[in-house]
Amino acid sequence: MTIRALIVDDEQSNRENLKALLKKHCPEIEVIGEAAEIFSAQERIQSLLPDLIFLDVRMPGGDAFDLLAQLDKVDFEIIFITAYDQYAFQAFRFNAVDFLLKPIDISELRQAVEKVQMKINLAEENILLKNLVSNQQLTFAEKRLPLPTEDKVEFVPVKNIIHCQSDRSYTEFYLKGGKKLIICKTLKEYEKALTPMGFIRVHQSHLVNLSEVLAFVRRDGGYLQMSDNSMVPVSRSRKEEVQLRLMER
């Protein structure tokens, strides 16, 4: 999972040092921008929509708390990094994940980033759970599957999913209209969610929407012709089950 981060600090040397530490010790962090004062920080938050901000307290034009107070909403995680420990209490009033003192201790930085990961993962799981519960009350045509991409969660109508393909720890979703999404979760996780909704695992690496199958082709070992004209292989061990399910459809 990649965490998109913004660094806000008025000293360039501090920003460069933090970037170097993150690159070496926290590879899950992608630094997408920097800011040296309140105005540019506010602008970058609104344009870049970071998951996390590494935030110095004292800056030209005000302090970090002035910046946060000016925002309509704080929908990102915060790690304060400062040389002044008297701001710790005020920092946690803004639900900061952590408060690190300069010079930065590597183990404390690593622990802070892990806390951010846990919070983001928990938030995503809560979204998935709420969607699962609401899906039980919907018809098949209305049901949606939450798919967490790099910078957002897309709620995709299940009826628009043609087939899914495993790529190690990722799953590729092929959707109607030629759209493709790559999700950082395994195919097995989605098999559990989609099997009750008319999907079937036809191969170790493939899960298909039975409603989108145009033909079962017996030659070349057996494969399915899908509505997007893709050809999905059917494993020998699953061939009989797949044909039965297609006949029942």
mmCIF file of C-alpha atoms in Angstrom:
data_model
loop_
_atom_site.group_PDB
_atom_site.id
_atom_site.type_symbol
_atom_site.label_atom_id
_atom_site.label_comp_id
_atom_site.label_asym_id
_atom_site.label_seq_id
_atom_site.Cartn_x
_atom_site.Cartn_y
_atom_site.Cartn_z
ATOM 1 C CA MET A 1 0.000 0.000 0.000
ATOM 2 C CA THR A 2 1.391 3.386 -1.017
ATOM 3 C CA ILE A 3 0.785 6.366 1.312
ATOM 4 C CA ARG A 4 0.863 9.710 -0.507
ATOM 5 C CA ALA A 5 2.554 12.284 1.730
ATOM 6 C CA LEU A 6 3.129 16.027 1.799
ATOM 7 C CA ILE A 7 6.043 17.558 3.754
ATOM 8 C CA VAL A 8 5.440 20.992 5.274
ATOM 9 C CA ASP A 9 8.533 22.606 6.791
ATOM 10 C CA ASP A 10 10.024 26.068 6.263
ATOM 11 C CA GLU A 11 13.616 24.780 6.126
ATOM 12 C CA GLN A 12 14.687 23.045 2.932
ATOM 13 C CA SER A 13 17.416 21.088 4.714
ATOM 14 C CA ASN A 14 14.799 19.577 7.031
ATOM 15 C CA ARG A 15 12.600 18.615 4.082
ATOM 16 C CA GLU A 16 15.524 17.007 2.254
ATOM 17 C CA ASN A 17 16.593 15.119 5.375
ATOM 18 C CA LEU A 18 13.079 13.769 5.954
ATOM 19 C CA LYS A 19 12.735 12.721 2.313
ATOM 20 C CA ALA A 20 16.015 10.818 2.552
ATOM 21 C CA LEU A 21 14.921 9.047 5.742
ATOM 22 C CA LEU A 22 11.554 8.101 4.260
ATOM 23 C CA LYS A 23 13.120 6.771 1.067
ATOM 24 C CA LYS A 24 15.519 4.587 3.038
ATOM 25 C CA HIS A 25 13.373 3.439 5.954
ATOM 26 C CA CYS A 26 9.730 3.891 4.883
ATOM 27 C CA PRO A 27 9.411 2.799 1.229
ATOM 28 C CA GLU A 28 5.608 2.743 1.481
ATOM 29 C CA ILE A 29 5.656 6.551 1.657
ATOM 30 C CA GLU A 30 5.489 8.442 -1.637
ATOM 31 C CA VAL A 31 6.350 12.117 -1.175
ATOM 32 C CA ILE A 32 4.051 13.928 -3.617
ATOM 33 C CA GLY A 33 4.873 17.501 -2.648
ATOM 34 C CA GLU A 34 6.453 20.024 -0.296
ATOM 35 C CA ALA A 35 5.564 23.406 1.174
ATOM 36 C CA ALA A 36 7.546 25.977 3.145
ATOM 37 C CA GLU A 37 4.777 28.208 4.501
ATOM 38 C CA ILE A 38 1.056 28.240 5.274
ATOM 39 C CA PHE A 39 -0.333 29.599 2.003
ATOM 40 C CA SER A 40 1.494 27.144 -0.265
ATOM 41 C CA ALA A 41 0.744 24.297 2.175
ATOM 42 C CA GLN A 42 -2.981 25.022 2.020
ATOM 43 C CA GLU A 43 -2.840 25.192 -1.771
ATOM 44 C CA ARG A 44 -0.993 21.861 -2.062
ATOM 45 C CA ILE A 45 -3.330 20.108 0.380
ATOM 46 C CA GLN A 46 -6.325 21.144 -1.717
ATOM 47 C CA SER A 47 -4.730 20.221 -5.058
ATOM 48 C CA LEU A 48 -2.792 17.065 -4.141
ATOM 49 C CA LEU A 49 -5.200 15.505 -1.589
ATOM 50 C CA PRO A 50 -2.481 13.721 0.428
ATOM 51 C CA ASP A 51 -3.118 10.751 2.721
ATOM 52 C CA LEU A 52 -0.561 12.053 5.212
ATOM 53 C CA ILE A 53 1.150 15.328 6.103
ATOM 54 C CA PHE A 54 4.484 15.614 7.900
ATOM 55 C CA LEU A 55 3.883 18.976 9.526
ATOM 56 C CA ASP A 56 6.322 21.373 11.208
ATOM 57 C CA VAL A 57 4.721 23.617 13.845
ATOM 58 C CA ARG A 58 6.446 26.963 13.291
ATOM 59 C CA MET A 59 6.315 28.462 9.809
ATOM 60 C CA PRO A 60 6.305 31.862 8.131
ATOM 61 C CA GLY A 61 2.829 33.411 8.170
ATOM 62 C CA GLY A 62 1.609 31.510 11.213
ATOM 63 C CA ASP A 63 1.876 28.007 12.632
ATOM 64 C CA ALA A 64 0.578 24.543 11.835
ATOM 65 C CA PHE A 65 -2.531 25.042 13.944
ATOM 66 C CA ASP A 66 -3.465 28.166 11.985
ATOM 67 C CA LEU A 67 -3.146 26.112 8.807
ATOM 68 C CA LEU A 68 -5.378 23.309 10.084
ATOM 69 C CA ALA A 69 -7.964 25.751 11.404
ATOM 70 C CA GLN A 70 -8.275 27.333 7.933
ATOM 71 C CA LEU A 71 -9.117 24.042 6.208
ATOM 72 C CA ASP A 72 -12.742 23.079 5.613
ATOM 73 C CA LYS A 73 -11.959 19.520 6.644
ATOM 74 C CA VAL A 74 -8.958 17.527 7.792
ATOM 75 C CA ASP A 75 -9.339 14.251 5.881
ATOM 76 C CA PHE A 76 -5.698 13.187 6.066
ATOM 77 C CA GLU A 77 -3.414 11.851 8.770
ATOM 78 C CA ILE A 78 -0.907 14.132 10.510
ATOM 79 C CA ILE A 79 2.555 13.496 11.923
ATOM 80 C CA PHE A 80 3.940 16.610 13.593
ATOM 81 C CA ILE A 81 7.717 17.063 13.393
ATOM 82 C CA THR A 82 9.148 19.915 15.450
ATOM 83 C CA ALA A 83 11.938 20.978 17.785
ATOM 84 C CA TYR A 84 9.464 22.270 20.384
ATOM 85 C CA ASP A 85 7.843 19.692 22.644
ATOM 86 C CA GLN A 86 5.497 22.232 24.291
ATOM 87 C CA TYR A 87 3.176 21.870 21.280
ATOM 88 C CA ALA A 88 2.512 18.170 21.826
ATOM 89 C CA PHE A 89 -0.799 18.564 23.670
ATOM 90 C CA GLN A 90 -2.148 20.991 21.094
ATOM 91 C CA ALA A 91 -1.030 18.680 18.282
ATOM 92 C CA PHE A 92 -3.039 15.757 19.602
ATOM 93 C CA ARG A 93 -6.147 17.922 19.837
ATOM 94 C CA PHE A 94 -6.060 17.771 16.033
ATOM 95 C CA ASN A 95 -6.003 13.937 16.193
ATOM 96 C CA ALA A 96 -2.368 13.742 15.126
ATOM 97 C CA VAL A 97 -1.078 10.216 14.656
ATOM 98 C CA ASP A 98 2.245 11.103 16.280
ATOM 99 C CA PHE A 99 4.475 13.946 17.447
ATOM 100 C CA LEU A 100 8.178 13.582 16.614
ATOM 101 C CA LEU A 101 10.944 15.800 17.905
ATOM 102 C CA LYS A 102 13.887 16.941 15.817
ATOM 103 C CA PRO A 103 16.388 15.479 15.192
ATOM 104 C CA ILE A 104 14.234 12.643 13.955
ATOM 105 C CA ASP A 105 14.745 9.242 15.534
ATOM 106 C CA ILE A 106 14.500 6.573 12.808
ATOM 107 C CA SER A 107 12.714 3.990 14.962
ATOM 108 C CA GLU A 108 10.148 6.573 16.087
ATOM 109 C CA LEU A 109 9.601 7.641 12.478
ATOM 110 C CA ARG A 110 9.065 4.038 11.436
ATOM 111 C CA GLN A 111 6.591 3.474 14.284
ATOM 112 C CA ALA A 112 4.666 6.636 13.360
ATOM 113 C CA VAL A 113 4.354 5.530 9.725
ATOM 114 C CA GLU A 114 3.121 2.097 10.838
ATOM 115 C CA LYS A 115 0.407 3.810 12.917
ATOM 116 C CA VAL A 116 -0.682 5.713 9.824
ATOM 117 C CA GLN A 117 -0.835 2.466 7.843
ATOM 118 C CA MET A 118 -3.025 0.874 10.504
ATOM 119 C CA LYS A 119 -5.425 3.842 10.573
ATOM 120 C CA ILE A 120 -5.774 3.953 6.796
ATOM 121 C CA ASN A 121 -6.276 0.172 6.578
ATOM 122 C CA LEU A 122 -8.910 0.286 9.324
ATOM 123 C CA ALA A 123 -10.761 3.112 7.560
ATOM 124 C CA GLU A 124 -10.770 1.128 4.302
ATOM 125 C CA GLU A 125 -12.006 -2.001 6.100
ATOM 126 C CA ASN A 126 -14.837 0.000 7.677
ATOM 127 C CA ILE A 127 -15.858 1.271 4.239
ATOM 128 C CA LEU A 128 -15.786 -2.281 2.880
ATOM 129 C CA LEU A 129 -17.849 -3.585 5.818
ATOM 130 C CA LYS A 130 -20.481 -0.841 5.497
ATOM 131 C CA ASN A 131 -20.739 -1.518 1.786
ATOM 132 C CA LEU A 132 -21.083 -5.267 2.386
ATOM 133 C CA VAL A 133 -23.960 -4.716 4.836
ATOM 134 C CA SER A 134 -25.777 -2.291 2.527
ATOM 135 C CA ASN A 135 -25.257 -4.645 -0.428
ATOM 136 C CA GLN A 136 -27.358 -7.307 1.296
ATOM 137 C CA GLN A 137 -30.404 -5.070 0.876
ATOM 138 C CA LEU A 138 -29.824 -4.345 -2.823
ATOM 139 C CA THR A 139 -30.709 -6.185 -6.009
ATOM 140 C CA PHE A 140 -27.864 -7.556 -8.108
ATOM 141 C CA ALA A 141 -28.194 -4.634 -10.534
ATOM 142 C CA GLU A 142 -27.699 -2.167 -7.660
ATOM 143 C CA LYS A 143 -24.813 -3.860 -5.842
ATOM 144 C CA ARG A 144 -21.419 -2.186 -5.853
ATOM 145 C CA LEU A 145 -17.946 -3.406 -4.933
ATOM 146 C CA PRO A 146 -15.543 -0.959 -3.230
ATOM 147 C CA LEU A 147 -12.159 -1.084 -4.946
ATOM 148 C CA PRO A 148 -9.352 0.844 -3.199
ATOM 149 C CA THR A 149 -7.044 2.301 -5.849
ATOM 150 C CA GLU A 150 -3.902 4.304 -5.147
ATOM 151 C CA ASP A 151 -5.630 7.570 -4.307
ATOM 152 C CA LYS A 152 -9.320 6.745 -3.740
ATOM 153 C CA VAL A 153 -11.942 4.036 -3.254
ATOM 154 C CA GLU A 154 -14.076 3.429 -6.356
ATOM 155 C CA PHE A 155 -17.533 1.900 -5.889
ATOM 156 C CA VAL A 156 -17.940 -0.209 -9.011
ATOM 157 C CA PRO A 157 -21.318 -1.751 -9.962
ATOM 158 C CA VAL A 158 -20.872 -5.525 -9.782
ATOM 159 C CA LYS A 159 -22.774 -5.910 -13.071
ATOM 160 C CA ASN A 160 -19.994 -3.890 -14.793
ATOM 161 C CA ILE A 161 -17.233 -6.336 -13.819
ATOM 162 C CA ILE A 162 -16.485 -8.722 -16.699
ATOM 163 C CA HIS A 163 -13.642 -10.702 -15.183
ATOM 164 C CA CYS A 164 -10.748 -10.457 -12.721
ATOM 165 C CA GLN A 165 -7.198 -11.690 -13.115
ATOM 166 C CA SER A 166 -4.589 -12.374 -10.450
ATOM 167 C CA ASP A 167 -1.152 -10.793 -10.687
ATOM 168 C CA ARG A 168 0.638 -12.073 -7.587
ATOM 169 C CA SER A 169 -0.571 -9.883 -4.689
ATOM 170 C CA TYR A 170 -2.601 -7.650 -7.044
ATOM 171 C CA THR A 171 -5.931 -8.170 -8.811
ATOM 172 C CA GLU A 172 -6.739 -6.696 -12.225
ATOM 173 C CA PHE A 173 -10.414 -5.829 -12.770
ATOM 174 C CA TYR A 174 -11.657 -5.689 -16.364
ATOM 175 C CA LEU A 175 -14.798 -3.567 -16.592
ATOM 176 C CA LYS A 176 -17.369 -2.737 -19.235
ATOM 177 C CA GLY A 177 -16.309 0.133 -21.440
ATOM 178 C CA GLY A 178 -12.716 -1.090 -21.582
ATOM 179 C CA LYS A 179 -11.742 0.249 -18.157
ATOM 180 C CA LYS A 180 -9.172 -1.638 -16.092
ATOM 181 C CA LEU A 181 -8.374 -1.224 -12.382
ATOM 182 C CA ILE A 182 -5.376 -2.699 -10.553
ATOM 183 C CA ILE A 183 -6.077 -3.333 -6.865
ATOM 184 C CA CYS A 184 -3.530 -4.195 -4.187
ATOM 185 C CA LYS A 185 -5.435 -7.213 -2.845
ATOM 186 C CA THR A 186 -5.395 -10.881 -3.798
ATOM 187 C CA LEU A 187 -7.913 -12.548 -6.094
ATOM 188 C CA LYS A 188 -8.858 -14.918 -3.280
ATOM 189 C CA GLU A 189 -10.199 -12.010 -1.215
ATOM 190 C CA TYR A 190 -12.491 -10.931 -4.041
ATOM 191 C CA GLU A 191 -13.532 -14.497 -4.853
ATOM 192 C CA LYS A 192 -15.254 -14.688 -1.436
ATOM 193 C CA ALA A 193 -17.180 -11.481 -2.068
ATOM 194 C CA LEU A 194 -18.146 -12.131 -5.692
ATOM 195 C CA THR A 195 -18.960 -15.858 -5.777
ATOM 196 C CA PRO A 196 -22.426 -15.357 -4.222
ATOM 197 C CA MET A 197 -23.111 -12.748 -6.932
ATOM 198 C CA GLY A 198 -22.715 -14.965 -9.982
ATOM 199 C CA PHE A 199 -18.944 -15.171 -10.341
ATOM 200 C CA ILE A 200 -16.882 -18.336 -10.596
ATOM 201 C CA ARG A 201 -13.177 -19.145 -10.308
ATOM 202 C CA VAL A 202 -12.354 -20.815 -13.627
ATOM 203 C CA HIS A 203 -8.600 -20.906 -13.247
ATOM 204 C CA GLN A 204 -6.007 -20.266 -10.546
ATOM 205 C CA SER A 205 -5.577 -16.768 -11.958
ATOM 206 C CA HIS A 206 -9.077 -15.966 -13.247
ATOM 207 C CA LEU A 207 -12.494 -15.131 -11.804
ATOM 208 C CA VAL A 208 -15.326 -14.432 -14.264
ATOM 209 C CA ASN A 209 -18.824 -12.959 -14.244
ATOM 210 C CA LEU A 210 -21.001 -15.764 -15.622
ATOM 211 C CA SER A 211 -23.421 -13.205 -17.070
ATOM 212 C CA GLU A 212 -20.624 -11.884 -19.310
ATOM 213 C CA VAL A 213 -19.651 -15.244 -20.845
ATOM 214 C CA LEU A 214 -20.488 -15.425 -24.558
ATOM 215 C CA ALA A 215 -19.173 -18.920 -25.290
ATOM 216 C CA PHE A 216 -17.321 -21.902 -23.892
ATOM 217 C CA VAL A 217 -14.711 -22.900 -26.476
ATOM 218 C CA ARG A 218 -13.515 -26.502 -26.110
ATOM 219 C CA ARG A 219 -10.406 -26.312 -28.292
ATOM 220 C CA ASP A 220 -6.935 -25.276 -27.108
ATOM 221 C CA GLY A 221 -7.530 -26.765 -23.675
ATOM 222 C CA GLY A 222 -10.790 -24.885 -23.128
ATOM 223 C CA TYR A 223 -11.444 -21.183 -22.609
ATOM 224 C CA LEU A 224 -14.279 -18.698 -22.191
ATOM 225 C CA GLN A 225 -15.034 -15.971 -24.687
ATOM 226 C CA MET A 226 -16.128 -12.917 -22.655
ATOM 227 C CA SER A 227 -18.322 -9.968 -23.639
ATOM 228 C CA ASP A 228 -15.237 -7.762 -24.082
ATOM 229 C CA ASN A 229 -13.855 -10.356 -26.559
ATOM 230 C CA SER A 230 -11.153 -11.465 -24.142
ATOM 231 C CA MET A 231 -10.335 -15.167 -23.881
ATOM 232 C CA VAL A 232 -10.116 -16.558 -20.339
ATOM 233 C CA PRO A 233 -8.540 -20.009 -19.898
ATOM 234 C CA VAL A 234 -10.399 -22.707 -17.961
ATOM 235 C CA SER A 235 -8.266 -25.116 -15.951
ATOM 236 C CA ARG A 236 -8.760 -28.844 -16.501
ATOM 237 C CA SER A 237 -9.838 -29.439 -12.900
ATOM 238 C CA ARG A 238 -12.585 -26.777 -13.095
ATOM 239 C CA LYS A 239 -13.901 -27.485 -16.590
ATOM 240 C CA GLU A 240 -16.832 -29.695 -15.540
ATOM 241 C CA GLU A 241 -18.001 -27.292 -12.821
ATOM 242 C CA VAL A 242 -17.786 -24.319 -15.179
ATOM 243 C CA GLN A 243 -19.886 -26.061 -17.841
ATOM 244 C CA LEU A 244 -22.521 -27.017 -15.258
ATOM 245 C CA ARG A 245 -22.752 -23.454 -13.950
ATOM 246 C CA LEU A 246 -23.101 -22.112 -17.479
ATOM 247 C CA MET A 247 -25.914 -24.562 -18.231
ATOM 248 C CA GLU A 248 -27.720 -23.525 -15.026
ATOM 249 C CA ARG A 249 -27.434 -19.811 -15.800
#
